[in-house]
């Protein structure tokens, strides 16, 4: 698959399907792996990094599960391409910035992605639509086992999989869920929820992972402990906590629509109104308004907008996507114009 | 609106930031938002490592030796690791165990892995158990002066030992040039 072909489609995980998709956008499980006998990515000499990319490419090519994949080494892609991948959650900010030889490969449906020479030699991830960590874990386990046939992972019987950062050592497993929590924010309960979570070793981040802030009422939750428990246990414990947050959000939505429906409906329809008529809009403002529109869809107020299209909109209005879609480099203010016209175009058939 | 961070550019990104569990509205220009994104990357905290080091102040001779020591796998010292906030190679976990284990215990509340293992690790372990059994058997046969049978057992052990040594090794890190061959599929 070429990058141009990707511009016109979205990953399977954005389909807005799966359990609890009113609150959970996506679920992700990632594994950190390193190869025995190789210095970790940050300290690795260039020739070693290149060799490693080759070894992993060979292992990926030999995998049955990853048959339909595309492999991009850093030499094949521009910085804009990488930003584009990042906006689709296929790679991290760290890989975008990486100066050493590195690579990424992902399946055509964008469910599986493998970063090579990120903080760890391998970062495998599986993305699922909705609240579906169990399936993500099942898939990543299969892929990990396949790759392991051809790769010699750094492993210690006491510490498990050895990673560049001791925070990932052991299972190397990070489970995360992207949640949309507008009602908890509106009812000002979110701080209480976040405080409670921080005591349970759950990290909270923004839309684009580590180091980013919450925007548009989107919060990414993930487990912090990777050692001392089995993979299933880690995922189950995390799942239970996320489930409680989902229930809180759902209750808050019911409370809002019982007590303040007219006011809420007013906010939602006004947001749609602005989005349908805007001529200049920043991605921050767009995210906030789209968040309310999404809530409007979930509450059944807005009926003729499907969730896949809406989820897609959050991605395609990001800077790198705009520049790919309009096939030109755009300075910030021109981006805000193009973003506005793209949103108007995508929402034109939604009735007010 | 002007950027909260540089106070110069127009703020185009409006985010709600979590500061000590509280949500605060922050307005940033695109440039500052990008920088923040990178600066906020949390690696394992330097203070935690220092706390690990402090536990050795009582044995100061031992400690200064430890501080100067370099990992044979990556040639880095514990001070180098601190600077970057990242471990140099798999071997560092053995070489700098005194520093890293307390840190790991602190982060995870455990220092023992219970999760999955690479399948060849288990295979190797099974062979080693088998070798130990055969060696005990060999000893008995020699004591009973059953030399012909002992010779057969000895051959078996020889065969298994060879099998273990040619198997992919994960526990011992080797220099990169050697390991590439070992990493290829057998
Ligand atoms: Zn600024
Ligand atoms: Zn080392």
XYZ file of C-alpha atoms and ligand atoms in Angstrom:
540
model
C 0.000 0.000 0.000
C 1.314 3.473 -0.850
C 0.923 6.524 1.351
C -1.273 8.183 -1.306
C -3.637 5.221 -1.141
C -3.832 5.621 2.617
C -4.990 9.241 2.371
C -8.409 8.205 1.057
C -9.103 5.562 3.674
C -8.931 5.041 7.423
C -7.726 2.186 9.591
C -10.085 -0.606 10.631
C -9.826 0.498 14.241
C -11.512 3.842 13.477
C -14.735 2.203 12.333
C -16.574 3.142 15.504
C -17.536 -0.486 16.109
C -16.812 -2.806 19.007
C -18.108 -2.871 22.586
C -18.830 0.442 24.372
C -17.992 2.442 21.265
C -20.066 5.335 22.611
C -17.265 6.023 25.101
C -14.230 4.043 23.933
C -12.746 5.088 20.584
C -10.028 2.466 20.491
C -8.121 -0.109 22.510
C -4.444 -0.803 22.080
C -1.950 -3.334 23.371
C 1.735 -2.882 22.713
C 4.778 -5.003 23.507
C 8.334 -3.717 23.910
C 10.998 -6.145 22.674
C 14.758 -5.962 22.187
C 17.194 -8.247 20.438
C 19.823 -10.088 22.457
C 23.381 -8.971 21.756
C 22.424 -5.574 20.378
C 22.982 -2.327 22.272
C 19.643 -0.584 22.937
C 18.414 1.912 20.326
C 19.516 5.118 22.046
C 23.177 4.107 22.241
C 23.403 1.938 19.150
C 25.981 2.763 16.457
C 24.497 3.481 13.028
C 25.754 0.305 11.345
C 24.241 -1.812 14.101
C 20.914 -0.009 13.780
C 20.866 -0.694 10.046
C 21.657 -4.349 10.586
C 18.852 -4.605 13.100
C 16.302 -3.084 10.727
C 17.314 -5.752 8.197
C 16.909 -8.583 10.689
C 13.463 -7.441 11.741
C 12.394 -6.938 8.133
C 13.375 -10.519 7.430
C 11.352 -11.756 10.419
C 8.332 -9.720 9.342
C 8.586 -11.062 5.790
C 8.530 -14.595 7.188
C 5.420 -14.019 9.269
C 2.136 -15.473 8.065
C -0.007 -13.099 9.989
C 1.725 -10.027 8.600
C 1.389 -11.095 4.958
C -0.418 -7.938 3.907
C 1.926 -5.344 5.259
C 3.917 -2.384 4.046
C 7.418 -1.720 5.280
C 8.861 1.798 5.342
C 12.473 2.400 6.269
C 13.415 5.969 7.257
C 15.108 6.436 3.891
C 11.834 5.839 2.048
C 9.796 8.470 3.865
C 9.777 12.197 4.619
C 9.168 13.940 7.922
C 5.657 14.782 6.715
C 5.000 11.095 6.003
C 6.015 10.301 9.555
C 3.770 13.014 10.979
C 0.991 11.513 8.864
C 1.638 8.064 10.384
C 1.697 9.576 13.847
C -1.691 11.220 13.340
C -3.040 7.778 12.436
C -1.546 6.360 15.650
C 0.753 4.061 13.688
C 3.959 5.503 15.136
C 4.994 7.558 18.153
C 6.372 11.068 18.428
C 9.693 9.531 19.437
C 9.997 7.698 16.111
C 9.107 10.876 14.186
C 12.085 12.581 15.856
C 14.488 9.625 15.648
C 17.810 10.341 13.927
C 19.223 6.780 13.941
C 18.265 4.301 11.203
C 14.701 3.180 11.928
C 11.635 1.778 10.228
C 7.951 1.089 10.600
C 5.715 -1.544 9.142
C 1.980 -2.014 9.441
C -0.754 -4.174 8.036
C -2.994 -2.746 5.303
C -5.931 -2.553 7.717
C -3.660 -0.558 10.085
C -4.525 -2.863 12.982
C -0.974 -4.096 13.542
C 2.033 -1.829 13.483
C 5.675 -2.463 14.330
C 8.122 0.317 15.058
C 11.786 -0.596 14.696
C 14.512 1.217 16.655
C 12.137 3.341 18.647
C 13.066 3.520 22.348
C 13.166 -0.275 22.144
C 14.303 -2.262 19.128
C 10.739 -3.401 18.516
C 7.464 -1.900 19.552
C 4.600 -4.094 18.413
C 1.097 -2.705 18.659
C -2.418 -3.897 17.906
C -5.269 -1.396 17.661
C -8.921 -2.357 17.969
C -12.079 -0.344 17.550
C -14.074 0.184 20.756
C -13.401 -1.520 24.092
C -11.662 -4.671 22.960
C -8.415 -5.286 24.819
C -8.830 -9.052 24.954
C -8.784 -9.377 21.177
C -5.853 -6.970 20.972
C -3.910 -9.139 23.427
C -4.801 -12.332 21.572
C -3.570 -10.900 18.257
C -0.364 -9.417 19.586
C 0.501 -12.701 21.264
C 0.234 -14.526 17.937
C 2.404 -11.964 16.158
C 4.964 -11.874 18.955
C 5.273 -15.666 18.848
C 5.717 -15.639 15.077
C 8.434 -13.008 15.165
C 10.164 -14.804 18.005
C 10.776 -17.757 15.684
C 13.144 -15.593 13.719
C 14.389 -13.141 16.319
C 16.426 -13.697 19.461
C 14.763 -11.512 22.073
C 16.682 -10.179 25.092
C 15.140 -12.052 27.988
C 16.022 -12.789 31.587
C 14.248 -15.516 33.595
C 13.884 -13.161 36.565
C 13.225 -9.810 34.873
C 11.485 -11.045 31.741
C 11.826 -9.080 28.506
C 14.586 -6.521 28.956
C 13.784 -3.008 27.822
C 15.574 0.311 27.383
C 13.568 1.796 30.220
C 13.035 -0.145 33.478
C 9.415 1.071 33.470
C 8.676 -1.424 30.657
C 10.671 -4.408 31.843
C 8.976 -7.796 32.374
C 6.065 -8.275 30.020
C 6.866 -5.088 28.089
C 3.099 -4.786 27.856
C 1.206 -1.543 27.805
C -2.567 -1.687 27.414
C -4.343 1.545 26.645
C -7.790 2.839 25.802
C -8.794 6.129 24.210
C -11.882 7.389 25.982
C -14.247 10.216 25.104
C -15.475 11.693 28.377
C -17.445 14.875 27.618
C -20.093 14.316 30.294
C -17.539 13.780 33.064
C -15.818 17.014 31.988
C -19.098 18.976 31.776
C -20.307 17.768 35.147
C -16.865 18.550 36.601
C -16.406 15.013 37.876
C -13.350 14.359 35.743
C -10.805 15.571 38.316
C -12.129 13.175 40.892
C -11.932 10.309 38.410
C -8.397 11.203 37.334
C -7.217 11.513 40.906
C -8.622 8.119 41.759
C -6.923 6.613 38.696
C -3.516 8.029 39.507
C -3.631 6.123 42.786
C -4.231 2.887 40.886
C -1.080 3.110 38.738
C -3.001 4.215 35.672
C -1.417 6.889 33.480
C -3.566 9.504 31.747
C -2.483 11.182 28.563
C -3.865 13.174 25.640
C -4.898 12.170 22.130
C -1.404 11.411 20.866
C 0.109 9.464 23.726
C 3.075 10.201 25.907
C 3.682 13.883 26.588
C 0.508 15.141 24.942
C -2.402 16.796 26.679
C -6.043 15.987 26.799
C -7.914 17.798 24.040
C -11.500 17.570 22.841
C -12.443 15.600 25.971
C -10.295 12.673 24.823
C -8.225 10.863 27.401
C -5.841 8.004 26.906
C -5.534 5.659 29.857
C -2.818 3.046 30.236
C -1.369 0.631 32.782
C 1.978 1.463 34.333
C 3.040 -1.792 35.934
C 4.572 -4.308 33.525
C 6.367 -6.698 35.886
C 5.241 -9.212 38.503
C 1.969 -10.180 36.811
C 1.013 -12.240 33.810
C -0.078 -10.527 30.609
C -3.720 -11.602 31.010
C -3.729 -10.363 34.578
C -2.368 -6.954 33.598
C -4.978 -6.595 30.881
C -7.815 -7.848 33.121
C -6.923 -5.499 35.982
C -6.692 -2.562 33.618
C -9.920 -3.509 31.867
C -11.836 -3.542 35.151
C -10.727 -0.014 35.978
C -11.525 1.330 32.514
C -14.940 -0.309 32.741
C -15.704 1.753 35.826
C -14.725 4.962 34.041
C -17.004 4.009 31.127
C -19.886 3.458 33.525
C -19.286 6.815 35.232
C -19.339 8.561 31.875
C -22.520 6.785 30.828
C -24.214 7.717 34.099
C -23.108 11.342 33.731
C -24.575 11.396 30.208
C -27.909 10.124 31.489
C -27.893 12.676 34.298
C -27.102 15.474 31.831
C -29.846 14.518 29.429
C -32.363 14.168 32.269
C -31.604 17.459 33.953
C -30.127 19.774 31.342
C -31.242 18.391 28.014
C -32.249 21.700 26.424
C -29.018 23.397 27.420
C -26.989 20.401 26.281
C -28.857 20.144 22.986
C -28.264 23.858 22.446
C -24.491 23.389 22.898
C -24.443 20.395 20.587
C -26.443 21.995 17.747
C -24.485 25.236 18.015
C -21.258 23.231 17.677
C -22.560 21.565 14.540
C -23.664 24.989 13.311
C -20.185 26.441 13.724
C -18.529 23.448 12.093
C -20.896 23.651 9.126
C -20.245 27.328 8.553
C -16.661 27.972 9.722
C -14.127 29.567 7.356
C -11.061 29.443 9.663
C -10.594 26.926 12.479
C -7.669 25.612 14.583
C -7.397 21.906 15.257
C -7.936 22.559 18.967
C -11.255 24.338 18.417
C -12.321 21.763 15.850
C -11.610 18.942 18.307
C -13.706 20.586 21.025
C -16.662 21.163 18.684
C -16.413 17.708 17.127
C -16.392 16.266 20.627
C -19.803 17.815 21.281
C -21.090 16.630 17.909
C -19.940 13.143 18.773
C -21.831 13.358 22.038
C -24.863 14.499 20.040
C -24.603 11.358 17.890
C -24.191 9.092 20.910
C -27.221 10.643 22.607
C -29.290 10.148 19.449
C -29.805 13.880 18.880
C -27.889 13.974 15.613
C -29.148 11.107 13.495
C -27.703 11.381 10.003
C -23.976 11.262 10.753
C -22.242 7.920 11.093
C -19.541 7.353 13.645
C -16.927 6.085 11.238
C -17.151 9.336 9.298
C -16.955 11.336 12.494
C -13.961 9.395 13.875
C -12.263 9.882 10.520
C -12.827 13.624 10.724
C -10.805 13.858 13.946
C -7.846 12.378 12.071
C -8.066 14.084 8.679
C -8.155 17.626 10.112
C -4.710 17.150 11.680
C -1.878 19.170 10.054
C -0.070 16.362 8.203
C -3.335 14.897 6.891
C -4.435 18.289 5.555
C -1.138 18.631 3.722
C -1.444 15.133 2.282
C -5.046 15.671 1.204
C -4.333 19.024 -0.456
C -0.984 17.715 -1.719
C 0.962 20.788 -0.721
C 2.885 22.220 2.209
C 0.644 24.548 4.198
C 1.597 27.229 6.733
C -0.516 27.339 9.899
C -3.057 29.988 8.823
C -3.665 28.329 5.458
C -4.125 25.045 7.286
C -6.835 26.598 9.407
C -8.627 27.652 6.202
C -8.280 24.266 4.535
C -9.367 22.565 7.741
C -12.528 24.687 7.790
C -13.412 23.908 4.205
C -12.722 20.192 4.656
C -15.010 20.072 7.687
C -17.777 21.954 5.838
C -17.467 19.533 2.930
C -17.588 16.427 5.142
C -20.551 17.662 7.182
C -22.563 19.259 4.380
C -25.181 16.515 4.234
C -25.838 16.528 7.982
C -29.071 18.386 8.665
C -29.187 21.079 11.328
C -5.026 34.999 22.044
C -1.269 34.973 22.703
C 0.678 31.797 23.481
C 1.026 31.156 27.227
C 4.480 29.709 26.765
C 6.476 32.122 24.580
C 4.156 35.118 24.884
C 4.871 36.025 21.242
C 2.985 33.899 18.734
C -0.734 33.532 18.271
C -2.116 30.655 20.341
C -3.715 28.130 18.013
C -3.748 25.104 20.290
C -5.956 25.117 23.329
C -5.412 22.205 25.617
C -6.465 21.127 28.998
C -3.373 20.093 30.842
C -3.212 17.869 33.865
C -1.144 19.492 36.569
C -1.005 17.420 39.740
C -4.328 15.861 38.889
C -6.034 19.203 38.230
C -7.114 20.339 34.802
C -5.801 23.708 33.691
C -6.583 25.491 30.398
C -3.401 26.254 28.443
C -3.157 28.202 25.183
C -0.142 27.533 22.993
C 1.224 28.334 19.579
C 1.969 25.375 17.330
C 5.730 25.669 17.865
C 5.544 25.667 21.653
C 3.011 22.864 21.643
C 5.409 20.715 19.622
C 8.308 21.509 21.912
C 6.224 20.729 24.947
C 5.297 17.417 23.448
C 8.959 16.434 23.266
C 10.011 17.970 26.595
C 7.261 16.171 28.441
C 8.542 12.760 27.526
C 9.061 11.006 30.799
C 11.864 8.548 31.086
C 12.632 6.899 34.368
C 13.420 9.512 36.899
C 16.943 10.452 37.778
C 15.946 10.851 41.383
C 14.896 7.261 41.525
C 18.304 6.124 40.329
C 19.991 8.432 42.789
C 17.835 6.946 45.505
C 19.134 3.571 44.351
C 22.682 4.852 44.593
C 22.156 6.203 48.066
C 21.646 2.727 49.375
C 25.332 2.087 48.806
C 26.758 5.088 50.609
C 27.594 2.909 53.605
C 29.996 0.825 51.561
C 31.749 3.753 49.924
C 34.718 1.814 48.521
C 32.429 -0.666 46.905
C 30.279 2.146 45.613
C 33.029 4.146 43.937
C 34.176 0.955 42.255
C 30.614 0.415 41.043
C 30.360 3.962 39.762
C 33.478 3.586 37.638
C 32.484 0.191 36.302
C 31.507 -0.072 32.674
C 29.124 -2.605 31.189
C 31.063 -4.980 28.891
C 28.049 -5.112 26.546
C 27.686 -1.396 25.803
C 30.727 0.170 27.506
C 28.541 2.589 29.468
C 28.749 3.446 33.166
C 25.826 3.852 35.536
C 26.384 7.623 35.286
C 25.967 7.445 31.510
C 22.655 5.649 31.989
C 21.520 8.317 34.416
C 22.227 11.092 31.934
C 19.951 9.594 29.306
C 17.541 7.968 31.721
C 17.805 4.743 29.749
C 19.605 1.422 30.103
C 22.403 0.716 27.606
C 21.911 -2.945 26.774
C 20.465 -6.183 28.119
C 23.679 -6.949 29.983
C 23.411 -3.704 31.972
C 20.611 -5.341 33.930
C 23.123 -7.886 35.304
C 26.112 -5.564 35.586
C 24.238 -2.748 37.329
C 21.780 -4.990 39.173
C 22.523 -3.310 42.503
C 21.299 -0.007 41.125
C 18.550 -1.200 38.832
C 16.840 -3.848 40.963
C 15.776 -1.477 43.772
C 14.509 0.919 41.122
C 12.555 -1.831 39.365
C 11.139 -3.003 42.677
C 10.033 0.553 43.384
C 8.384 1.058 39.980
C 6.586 -2.269 39.720
C 6.338 -3.461 43.301
C 8.028 -6.660 42.141
C 11.286 -7.852 40.639
C 10.120 -11.225 39.357
C 8.680 -11.868 35.903
C 5.579 -14.084 35.722
C 4.594 -13.462 32.118
C 5.308 -15.332 28.914
C 8.757 -16.521 27.917
C 10.333 -17.010 24.513
C 9.699 -20.669 23.611
C 13.378 -21.452 23.074
C 14.126 -20.363 26.649
C 11.855 -23.151 27.880
C 13.285 -25.626 25.388
C 16.762 -24.939 26.613
C 15.713 -25.277 30.198
C 14.157 -28.682 29.496
C 17.319 -29.916 27.854
C 19.362 -28.745 30.802
C 17.098 -30.632 33.207
C 17.482 -33.712 31.015
C 21.272 -33.356 31.096
C 21.279 -33.139 34.887
C 19.217 -36.330 35.096
C 21.551 -38.149 32.722
C 24.613 -36.978 34.626
C 23.211 -38.436 37.845
C 22.469 -41.629 35.956
C 25.991 -41.677 34.554
C 27.456 -41.387 38.036
C 25.416 -44.386 39.213
C 26.454 -46.486 36.223
C 30.123 -45.685 36.785
C 29.806 -46.606 40.440
C 28.152 -49.877 39.417
C 31.007 -50.369 36.944
C 28.541 -50.699 34.069
C 30.976 -49.024 31.706
C 29.329 -49.934 28.418
C 26.014 -48.444 29.499
C 27.830 -45.465 30.956
C 29.449 -44.804 27.590
C 26.019 -44.665 25.941
C 24.769 -42.202 28.547
C 27.908 -40.119 28.123
C 27.305 -39.885 24.380
C 23.755 -38.781 25.022
C 24.957 -36.035 27.352
C 27.534 -34.943 24.808
C 24.836 -34.696 22.156
C 22.479 -32.672 24.361
C 25.226 -30.334 25.510
C 26.087 -29.617 21.918
C 22.424 -28.956 21.194
C 22.186 -26.432 24.022
C 25.295 -24.556 22.994
C 24.199 -24.180 19.376
C 20.725 -23.062 20.378
C 20.023 -19.366 20.348
C 21.169 -17.853 23.575
C 19.273 -15.049 25.204
C 20.800 -14.915 28.621
C 24.323 -14.105 27.590
C 24.723 -11.063 25.409
C 27.530 -11.210 22.952
C 29.245 -8.595 20.855
C 27.174 -7.457 17.929
C 29.196 -9.092 15.171
C 28.846 -12.531 16.695
C 25.233 -12.147 17.581
C 24.104 -11.462 14.046
C 24.869 -15.001 13.042
C 23.144 -16.310 16.124
C 20.118 -14.224 15.291
C 19.625 -15.823 11.916
C 17.200 -18.659 11.806
C 18.878 -21.956 12.320
Zn 4.537 29.910 21.760
Zn 25.156 -2.487 28.911
